[in-house]
XYZ file of C-alpha atoms in Angstrom:
644
model
C 49.383 95.571 81.897
C 47.691 96.650 85.126
C 46.762 95.098 88.441
C 45.463 91.918 86.834
C 48.984 90.779 85.874
C 49.172 87.893 88.339
C 45.714 86.471 87.574
C 46.311 86.819 83.848
C 49.551 84.878 84.156
C 47.854 82.101 86.078
C 45.168 81.859 83.414
C 47.427 81.946 80.347
C 50.598 80.088 81.341
C 49.816 77.443 83.959
C 47.563 74.402 83.570
C 44.215 74.786 85.324
C 44.828 72.007 87.871
C 48.238 73.387 88.800
C 46.801 76.909 89.154
C 44.235 75.634 91.579
C 46.852 73.774 93.575
C 49.032 76.893 93.893
C 46.128 79.096 94.897
C 44.726 76.569 97.375
C 47.959 75.587 99.049
C 49.659 78.998 98.800
C 52.952 77.308 97.933
C 55.964 79.147 96.607
C 55.256 80.425 93.126
C 57.610 80.263 90.126
C 59.806 83.384 89.742
C 57.744 84.988 86.972
C 54.594 84.672 89.043
C 56.369 86.162 92.048
C 57.375 89.152 89.930
C 53.834 89.495 88.592
C 52.483 89.462 92.145
C 54.929 92.216 93.142
C 53.770 94.296 90.192
C 50.118 93.747 91.127
C 50.985 94.985 94.610
C 52.922 97.920 93.093
C 56.031 96.738 94.881
C 58.297 97.809 92.038
C 61.497 97.457 94.027
C 60.811 93.774 94.721
C 59.794 93.248 91.090
C 63.032 94.808 89.896
C 65.087 92.596 92.189
C 63.207 89.566 90.934
C 63.868 90.509 87.318
C 67.560 91.000 87.999
C 67.771 87.547 89.589
C 66.158 85.699 86.688
C 68.516 83.322 84.885
C 69.089 84.078 81.208
C 68.436 80.598 79.878
C 65.565 78.088 79.674
C 62.802 80.486 78.699
C 60.112 80.168 76.060
C 59.522 83.010 73.616
C 56.280 83.868 75.449
C 58.093 84.053 78.777
C 60.792 86.242 77.264
C 58.252 88.708 75.957
C 56.606 88.732 79.373
C 59.939 89.504 81.024
C 60.414 92.483 78.705
C 56.890 93.667 79.495
C 57.634 93.435 83.223
C 60.767 95.516 82.733
C 58.729 98.128 80.862
C 56.343 98.432 83.812
C 59.275 98.882 86.195
C 60.829 101.524 83.943
C 57.583 103.429 83.466
C 57.186 103.619 87.225
C 60.825 104.637 87.717
C 60.669 107.451 85.156
C 57.115 108.620 85.740
C 56.956 112.350 85.081
C 60.012 112.312 82.788
C 58.523 112.087 79.275
C 61.844 112.135 77.437
C 63.005 109.102 79.388
C 59.744 107.221 79.061
C 59.834 107.860 75.317
C 63.381 106.479 75.192
C 62.545 103.325 77.136
C 59.416 102.844 75.061
C 61.528 102.908 71.906
C 63.982 100.458 73.488
C 61.141 98.102 74.442
C 59.715 98.176 70.921
C 63.031 97.410 69.261
C 63.565 94.522 71.697
C 60.092 93.195 70.926
C 60.871 93.229 67.211
C 64.183 91.486 67.801
C 62.512 88.791 69.875
C 59.720 88.204 67.373
C 61.551 88.493 64.059
C 65.253 87.989 64.709
C 65.998 91.492 63.383
C 68.501 92.249 66.141
C 70.849 94.844 64.632
C 68.491 97.778 65.349
C 68.692 96.835 69.032
C 72.484 96.994 68.978
C 72.344 100.359 67.210
C 70.017 101.742 69.878
C 71.880 100.221 72.833
C 74.104 103.252 73.501
C 71.084 105.551 73.746
C 69.339 103.055 75.998
C 72.411 102.835 78.250
C 72.291 106.596 78.784
C 68.875 106.123 80.412
C 68.947 102.632 81.901
C 72.629 101.900 82.457
C 74.702 99.073 81.026
C 73.426 96.361 83.383
C 69.739 96.602 82.440
C 70.505 97.078 78.749
C 72.635 93.924 78.786
C 70.034 91.897 80.656
C 67.083 92.899 78.477
C 69.097 92.602 75.276
C 70.081 89.054 76.230
C 66.416 88.208 76.803
C 65.420 89.527 73.371
C 68.168 88.019 71.226
C 68.761 84.734 73.067
C 67.085 82.436 70.561
C 68.650 84.212 67.581
C 72.302 84.106 68.658
C 73.252 80.526 67.676
C 74.012 80.370 63.985
C 74.177 84.148 63.577
C 77.256 85.850 62.184
C 80.277 86.321 64.399
C 79.940 90.106 64.385
C 76.531 89.884 66.024
C 77.774 87.343 68.548
C 80.744 89.591 69.299
C 78.457 92.563 69.930
C 76.275 90.478 72.234
C 79.219 89.326 74.333
C 80.618 92.873 74.488
C 77.312 94.249 75.739
C 76.951 91.502 78.335
C 80.490 92.138 79.557
C 79.794 95.864 79.876
C 76.726 95.001 81.923
C 79.008 93.680 84.641
C 77.041 90.559 85.617
C 79.269 87.470 85.278
C 76.209 85.188 85.330
C 74.796 86.716 82.130
C 78.156 86.598 80.372
C 78.691 83.002 81.488
C 75.210 82.066 80.281
C 75.750 83.663 76.857
C 79.042 81.813 76.419
C 77.518 78.496 77.472
C 74.541 79.041 75.173
C 76.700 79.790 72.140
C 79.198 77.007 72.773
C 76.480 74.418 73.316
C 74.051 75.525 70.612
C 76.410 76.607 67.833
C 79.162 74.149 66.904
C 80.704 76.797 64.635
C 81.076 79.377 67.405
C 84.759 79.992 68.178
C 85.399 82.868 70.605
C 88.347 85.127 69.974
C 90.928 86.077 72.579
C 89.214 89.326 73.596
C 85.982 87.467 74.339
C 87.916 84.893 76.357
C 89.629 87.723 78.237
C 86.264 89.327 79.030
C 84.946 86.090 80.493
C 88.174 85.440 82.411
C 88.023 88.944 83.863
C 84.494 88.462 85.150
C 85.392 85.046 86.567
C 88.374 86.525 88.400
C 86.270 89.328 89.853
C 83.625 86.887 91.043
C 86.204 84.737 92.850
C 86.127 80.987 93.180
C 87.986 78.511 91.002
C 90.926 79.743 88.889
C 90.291 80.822 85.307
C 91.885 77.704 83.832
C 89.631 75.434 85.929
C 86.505 77.403 85.015
C 87.456 77.306 81.329
C 87.975 73.537 81.373
C 84.622 73.065 83.088
C 82.891 75.314 80.548
C 84.248 73.364 77.590
C 83.426 70.039 79.239
C 79.854 71.035 80.087
C 79.185 72.364 76.593
C 80.807 69.444 74.775
C 83.434 71.631 73.117
C 86.637 69.656 73.611
C 87.631 70.912 70.148
C 88.520 74.243 71.772
C 90.823 72.854 74.475
C 94.075 73.694 72.672
C 92.842 77.141 71.644
C 91.892 77.952 75.244
C 95.330 76.718 76.383
C 96.879 79.251 74.006
C 94.541 81.975 75.199
C 95.517 81.297 78.819
C 99.224 81.633 78.007
C 98.545 84.941 76.261
C 96.283 86.157 79.059
C 98.797 85.410 81.802
C 101.714 86.755 79.726
C 103.585 83.784 81.132
C 105.108 82.285 77.986
C 104.139 84.099 74.802
C 106.759 82.180 72.855
C 105.096 78.896 73.826
C 101.700 80.338 72.909
C 102.994 81.282 69.465
C 104.478 77.801 68.971
C 101.194 76.109 69.893
C 99.309 78.463 67.593
C 101.337 77.286 64.611
C 100.190 73.720 65.295
C 96.473 74.540 65.056
C 94.720 72.947 62.097
C 91.172 74.288 62.487
C 90.809 77.162 60.052
C 88.531 79.351 62.169
C 90.748 78.943 65.229
C 93.784 79.987 63.186
C 91.904 83.016 61.906
C 90.817 84.010 65.422
C 94.460 84.106 66.473
C 95.558 86.020 63.391
C 92.844 88.568 64.156
C 94.108 88.845 67.724
C 97.628 89.573 66.472
C 96.373 92.460 64.342
C 94.807 94.183 67.330
C 97.187 93.272 70.162
C 100.095 95.452 71.242
C 103.477 93.738 71.117
C 106.862 94.389 72.646
C 109.783 95.209 70.378
C 111.238 91.798 71.200
C 108.122 89.946 69.978
C 106.800 92.047 67.105
C 108.869 90.215 64.487
C 107.611 86.801 65.588
C 104.058 88.164 65.808
C 104.261 89.352 62.188
C 105.548 85.977 61.015
C 102.900 84.093 62.980
C 100.149 86.286 61.582
C 101.376 85.607 58.068
C 101.191 81.862 58.736
C 97.713 81.910 60.314
C 95.800 84.559 58.371
C 93.577 83.757 55.373
C 95.343 83.867 52.020
C 93.361 86.915 50.947
C 94.165 88.961 54.104
C 96.773 91.081 52.317
C 95.634 94.307 53.963
C 96.271 92.769 57.376
C 99.694 91.594 56.249
C 100.614 95.091 55.094
C 99.451 96.518 58.412
C 101.557 94.027 60.364
C 104.598 94.782 58.204
C 104.049 98.486 58.844
C 104.025 97.856 62.603
C 107.282 95.943 62.283
C 108.779 98.814 60.293
C 107.795 101.253 63.067
C 109.557 99.069 65.634
C 112.670 98.984 63.444
C 112.587 102.698 62.603
C 112.262 102.038 58.862
C 110.010 105.011 58.156
C 109.789 104.836 54.339
C 108.652 101.208 54.684
C 105.890 102.323 57.031
C 104.560 104.671 54.353
C 104.946 102.011 51.683
C 102.998 99.357 53.581
C 100.177 101.681 54.662
C 99.514 103.550 51.414
C 97.285 100.793 50.033
C 95.075 100.347 53.108
C 93.986 103.928 53.770
C 90.512 103.128 52.431
C 90.160 99.868 54.362
C 87.092 100.245 56.628
C 88.715 98.481 59.599
C 92.427 99.231 59.189
C 92.538 102.803 57.904
C 92.651 104.620 61.260
C 95.426 102.343 62.512
C 97.264 102.886 59.221
C 96.911 106.670 59.547
C 98.391 106.519 63.067
C 101.385 104.538 61.803
C 101.866 107.010 58.958
C 101.749 109.881 61.441
C 104.651 108.519 63.485
C 106.643 107.831 60.317
C 106.022 111.342 58.970
C 107.055 112.833 62.322
C 110.395 111.007 62.269
C 110.893 111.959 58.603
C 110.461 115.626 59.534
C 107.153 116.177 57.716
C 105.442 117.603 60.767
C 102.647 119.364 58.887
C 101.347 116.125 57.398
C 102.091 114.245 60.614
C 99.864 116.654 62.529
C 97.148 116.387 59.869
C 97.209 112.592 60.172
C 97.108 112.770 63.971
C 94.150 115.148 63.963
C 92.343 113.041 61.354
C 92.100 110.211 63.887
C 92.053 112.230 67.087
C 88.946 114.209 66.134
C 87.209 111.431 64.216
C 84.178 110.471 66.287
C 83.829 107.268 64.285
C 87.334 106.081 65.192
C 87.538 103.699 68.178
C 88.370 105.506 71.408
C 91.633 103.634 71.864
C 92.852 104.769 68.434
C 91.920 108.375 69.194
C 94.022 107.977 72.316
C 96.882 106.470 70.335
C 96.796 109.438 67.960
C 97.222 111.747 70.960
C 100.254 109.743 72.141
C 101.831 110.049 68.694
C 101.108 113.773 68.851
C 103.405 114.033 71.876
C 106.273 112.402 69.970
C 105.628 114.604 66.933
C 105.809 117.738 69.093
C 109.045 116.625 70.761
C 110.659 116.025 67.364
C 109.236 119.231 65.882
C 110.738 121.207 68.762
C 114.145 119.617 68.122
C 114.033 117.236 71.058
C 115.384 113.714 71.392
C 112.956 110.779 71.070
C 111.916 109.681 74.540
C 113.260 106.143 74.203
C 116.725 107.507 73.380
C 116.909 109.835 76.384
C 119.120 108.744 79.261
C 117.627 108.679 82.735
C 118.383 111.966 84.495
C 120.975 112.180 87.229
C 118.667 112.751 90.162
C 120.996 112.595 93.137
C 119.544 112.419 96.624
C 119.553 115.642 98.606
C 120.493 116.351 102.186
C 117.060 115.512 103.559
C 114.636 112.703 102.895
C 112.770 112.974 99.562
C 108.967 112.965 99.686
C 106.590 110.640 97.809
C 102.814 111.211 97.758
C 99.871 109.038 96.769
C 96.183 108.273 97.348
C 94.232 105.294 98.634
C 90.452 104.878 98.631
C 89.195 101.813 100.446
C 89.136 100.063 103.820
C 92.222 97.869 103.412
C 95.642 98.091 101.765
C 96.469 94.999 99.746
C 99.854 93.338 99.499
C 100.889 95.346 96.426
C 100.233 98.714 98.104
C 102.103 97.575 101.201
C 105.033 96.436 99.064
C 105.106 99.740 97.207
C 105.101 101.873 100.345
C 107.662 99.684 102.102
C 110.033 100.062 99.130
C 109.971 103.851 99.419
C 110.494 103.727 103.169
C 113.450 101.334 102.843
C 115.074 103.688 100.336
C 114.795 106.586 102.767
C 111.736 108.405 101.466
C 109.033 110.086 103.480
C 105.679 108.792 102.261
C 102.429 110.746 102.539
C 99.303 108.724 101.827
C 96.140 110.761 101.274
C 93.012 108.951 102.469
C 89.341 109.707 103.119
C 89.145 107.023 105.803
C 92.067 105.357 107.536
C 92.629 101.957 105.917
C 93.911 98.849 107.633
C 97.371 97.519 106.883
C 99.286 100.795 106.537
C 103.047 100.148 106.919
C 104.737 101.789 109.882
C 106.298 105.090 108.851
C 103.670 106.102 106.291
C 102.152 109.519 107.083
C 98.371 109.665 106.621
C 96.902 112.904 105.241
C 93.351 114.123 104.667
C 92.407 113.581 101.017
C 89.351 115.821 101.468
C 91.738 118.766 101.754
C 92.592 118.167 98.072
C 89.243 116.994 96.631
C 85.985 116.468 98.541
C 84.724 112.957 99.172
C 81.795 113.706 96.862
C 84.224 113.901 93.929
C 85.035 110.154 94.093
C 83.815 108.204 91.060
C 84.484 104.896 89.336
C 85.164 104.185 85.670
C 81.907 103.685 83.811
C 80.609 101.632 80.924
C 82.810 103.435 78.400
C 85.934 101.986 79.986
C 85.158 98.415 78.942
C 87.276 95.927 80.864
C 88.319 98.684 83.281
C 84.768 99.459 84.402
C 84.591 99.964 88.162
C 88.197 101.078 88.502
C 89.105 104.161 90.548
C 91.939 104.897 88.125
C 90.307 107.931 86.524
C 89.523 109.478 89.914
C 93.134 108.881 90.876
C 94.167 110.798 87.737
C 91.976 113.718 88.758
C 93.291 113.644 92.313
C 96.961 113.685 91.302
C 96.456 116.765 89.137
C 94.727 118.515 92.028
C 97.446 117.475 94.480
C 100.362 118.544 92.290
C 98.677 121.797 91.260
C 98.166 122.690 94.914
C 101.148 121.221 96.767
C 103.647 120.154 94.116
C 106.199 117.405 94.731
C 106.329 113.800 93.511
C 103.289 111.675 92.772
C 103.595 107.896 92.716
C 100.947 105.272 92.137
C 100.529 102.691 94.877
C 101.645 99.867 92.568
C 105.121 101.332 91.984
C 108.084 99.661 93.682
C 110.863 102.188 94.210
C 114.267 100.679 93.437
C 116.478 103.616 94.379
C 115.984 107.032 95.940
C 116.265 110.279 93.999
C 115.439 113.905 94.728
C 112.407 115.230 92.809
C 112.505 118.650 94.479
C 111.939 121.402 91.906
C 111.750 118.922 89.014
C 109.116 118.679 86.290
C 108.965 114.985 85.370
C 106.491 112.697 83.623
C 107.177 108.984 83.200
C 106.548 107.118 79.948
C 105.730 103.609 78.737
C 105.734 101.527 75.582
C 102.204 101.238 74.143
C 103.226 99.056 71.181
C 106.513 98.168 69.530
C 108.040 101.522 68.576
C 105.257 103.649 70.116
C 105.635 105.527 73.411
C 103.180 107.488 75.522
C 103.267 109.324 78.850
C 102.456 107.482 82.062
C 101.194 109.551 84.961
C 101.942 106.812 87.497
C 104.943 108.967 88.374
C 105.054 112.735 87.966
C 106.798 115.612 89.692
C 106.046 119.325 89.541
C 106.378 122.489 91.619
C 103.245 123.800 93.298
C 100.951 125.864 91.065
C 102.443 124.316 87.926
C 100.556 125.501 84.785
C 100.399 122.072 83.111
C 98.986 120.416 86.230
C 96.425 123.203 86.610
C 95.392 122.810 82.978
C 95.219 119.023 83.371
C 92.923 119.428 86.389
C 90.628 121.904 84.633
C 90.450 119.856 81.429
C 89.819 116.616 83.314
C 86.943 118.231 85.190
C 85.462 119.508 81.914
C 85.699 116.058 80.335
C 84.032 114.472 83.347
C 81.215 117.000 83.227
C 80.709 116.397 79.509
C 80.495 112.631 79.906
C 83.184 112.089 77.242
C 84.969 109.438 79.235
C 86.718 106.184 78.480
C 89.679 104.355 79.946
C 92.838 106.528 80.099
C 90.938 109.582 78.772
C 91.983 111.865 81.620
C 95.210 109.932 82.237
C 97.843 109.208 79.579
C 95.652 110.480 76.741
C 95.123 113.870 78.374
C 98.800 114.227 79.299
C 99.772 113.399 75.709
C 97.349 116.025 74.393
C 98.759 118.699 76.689
C 102.357 117.866 75.774
C 101.525 117.516 72.084
C 99.562 120.748 71.839
C 101.566 122.885 74.238
C 105.064 121.429 74.059
C 107.200 120.223 76.951
C 106.421 123.254 79.157
C 109.592 122.636 81.115
C 108.883 118.933 81.660
C 111.250 116.088 81.013
C 109.458 113.021 79.699
C 111.438 110.189 81.243
C 112.484 107.132 79.202
C 110.266 104.056 79.690
C 112.814 102.159 81.768
C 112.824 104.856 84.482
C 109.433 103.621 85.724
C 108.502 100.691 83.505
C 111.485 98.410 82.876
C 108.948 95.582 82.581
C 105.961 97.029 80.743
C 102.264 96.264 80.917
C 102.510 93.952 77.887
C 104.828 91.647 79.840
C 103.628 91.917 83.439
C 103.612 88.130 83.628
C 107.427 88.194 83.590
C 107.267 89.308 87.210
C 106.290 85.743 88.103
C 109.216 84.182 86.266
C 112.153 82.841 88.342
C 113.753 85.444 90.581
C 117.310 84.816 89.415
C 116.319 85.178 85.766
C 114.312 88.365 86.183
C 116.652 90.249 88.481
C 119.427 90.013 85.884
C 117.388 91.738 83.166
C 119.663 94.540 81.982
C 116.976 97.195 81.811
C 115.978 96.472 85.410
C 119.497 97.323 86.535
C 119.123 100.821 85.036
C 115.626 101.463 86.358
C 114.684 103.754 89.220
C 111.310 102.090 89.785
C 109.310 99.003 88.901
C 105.670 99.547 87.966
C 103.654 96.421 88.739
C 100.557 97.615 86.835
C 97.733 96.612 89.158
C 95.165 97.254 86.407
C 96.921 94.803 84.088
C 97.272 92.354 86.978
C 93.475 92.382 87.213
C 93.057 91.968 83.459
C 95.310 88.936 83.229
C 93.312 87.151 85.906
C 95.755 87.175 88.818
C 94.488 87.908 92.295
C 95.279 90.964 94.389
C 93.859 89.735 97.674
C 96.972 87.857 98.761
C 100.650 87.911 97.730
C 101.701 85.639 94.863
C 103.454 82.470 95.944
C 106.414 80.499 94.652
C 109.959 81.308 93.634
C 109.103 83.976 91.085
C 110.570 87.462 91.080
C 107.617 89.290 92.606
C 106.892 86.744 95.378
C 110.578 86.751 96.351
C 110.784 90.546 96.206
C 107.718 90.808 98.414
C 109.156 88.427 100.992
C 112.533 90.181 101.091
C 111.188 93.717 101.330
C 108.422 93.091 103.837
C 110.893 91.379 106.184
C 113.681 93.931 105.677
C 114.849 96.640 108.027
C 117.214 99.568 107.718
C 117.219 102.537 105.388
C 119.556 103.562 102.558
C 119.136 105.267 99.146
C 119.669 101.946 97.286
C 118.348 99.590 99.942
C 115.836 97.849 97.636
C 118.437 97.239 94.933
C 120.720 95.812 97.607
C 117.977 93.403 98.659
C 117.409 92.368 95.038
C 121.130 91.791 94.522
C 121.654 89.868 97.766
């Protein structure tokens, strides 16, 4: 399509009288005609912006094909002189054309990863939505799931919102699962505006789907981690078969605390289809892991090793059981089977690495991490030193709370920054982050990190390895509230966390090491290699990498701290921090903790804002108020303020 695009559009799409009116009066043209005019004028930047701004809905098939053709012109201009890329986008255009014309959409999903490597997730999501729009209602749930996942990865809340509205309105059988609801809630939260619960109610009202009100109420309780017990009770009352099955499917894939895994297994049994015996065995195996009944783990997983969806999870559970039973050769074989399986989901490959750490500890005669007592880390004569990083113009309330807690407990606090942010608490020492890693090294999580796309977490992982390898000392994340002072001087420490009932992994939110430490140097080098290779996903150079280094190389002088040292309230129960202050402060494990990790990343996922402090009489709002208004300095000052 050349320079006659605009005239051709006028001739083929608009009525003759209306064409004449537009041309004579020079009035504002419809968006597609504006884009065509930009292309005629070879203003490809304006055309691209116009394409990005087009709404996803209310298009005829002819208009949709035209939109794809416009995108192809933009791409051909963008990649002129790069034949490999133009070949790739040509193949992507052709598969989208076929999907639009015939409804044969699966080839487009299969090619989407290759297209993303050239075009990025945003343009793949937008053009895919254009091509498959008319074929989504009434299609199978797997296809709908893939469509929503791609639109979420694209990062545009308007496209994701439009896809949801389209499916809910046009397909009475469409019932989103929890993960799809979470994706939409995440994008709503990032976009700002009305709370998630208000947006969800409006969505169901506008699409005429009042039948999903109770299910969305349950999803909100799960999302906010506010009352999982109530969510489970409401789930038992559901009568719609598909809704019950969506929740049983959620339970299979969702991590659970040791306190809730038993109830989760029973609820799954009540909600799942009668023929879902493989799922029931998997859930029983998870319960057996939480209870340390290792022969039962092997018994429940032996029959599902050939299941196409459950086998890698089953192999991971068998690996932990074999490790505790002392069969380390077969445990390692099971771990490696998942860890190096490119067809296994990335999160299961990561889980296999975490299990590898536990296997190595047991093989070397060590004590399981959850049974280790917190070390006696007495305070020294001077003030201990904490170190962290901040990238951005403004500290939020959680970073201010974290830093103030260290200062109240008598720590020095060095904050490495590239530019001085606003809101730094008095007493924090600002240091030049460029002395550790250049500004050009900053990057954000990409498409492979799913719900964590856009996070600086992976760069923070890289930075902490560089900092500890060069300077040594204690690293703390800026969402860690220090409860009591301790002396990390000369220590090699790595915190840990529960990743599921009975499963533990390292957590680099708190680490200590001497300068020039071999493990930190190796972590830095390996992280840089992984970044260069493009083999990235959420936690790949964080907990997963640490677990690999500890699993392959042994402890290397490090003490892996028990979960309650840093994470007395884990990421699966972050919502407890908003429960009443008096209830939460009396939690036994909190009394033994040295720190409280607030998990900013989880806070974002569960749809709670970070722009202003939480309000009310909950634990975290009260803690914030007490600490930010407190004065004085003592090794247990924060615990004193909690106990007051």
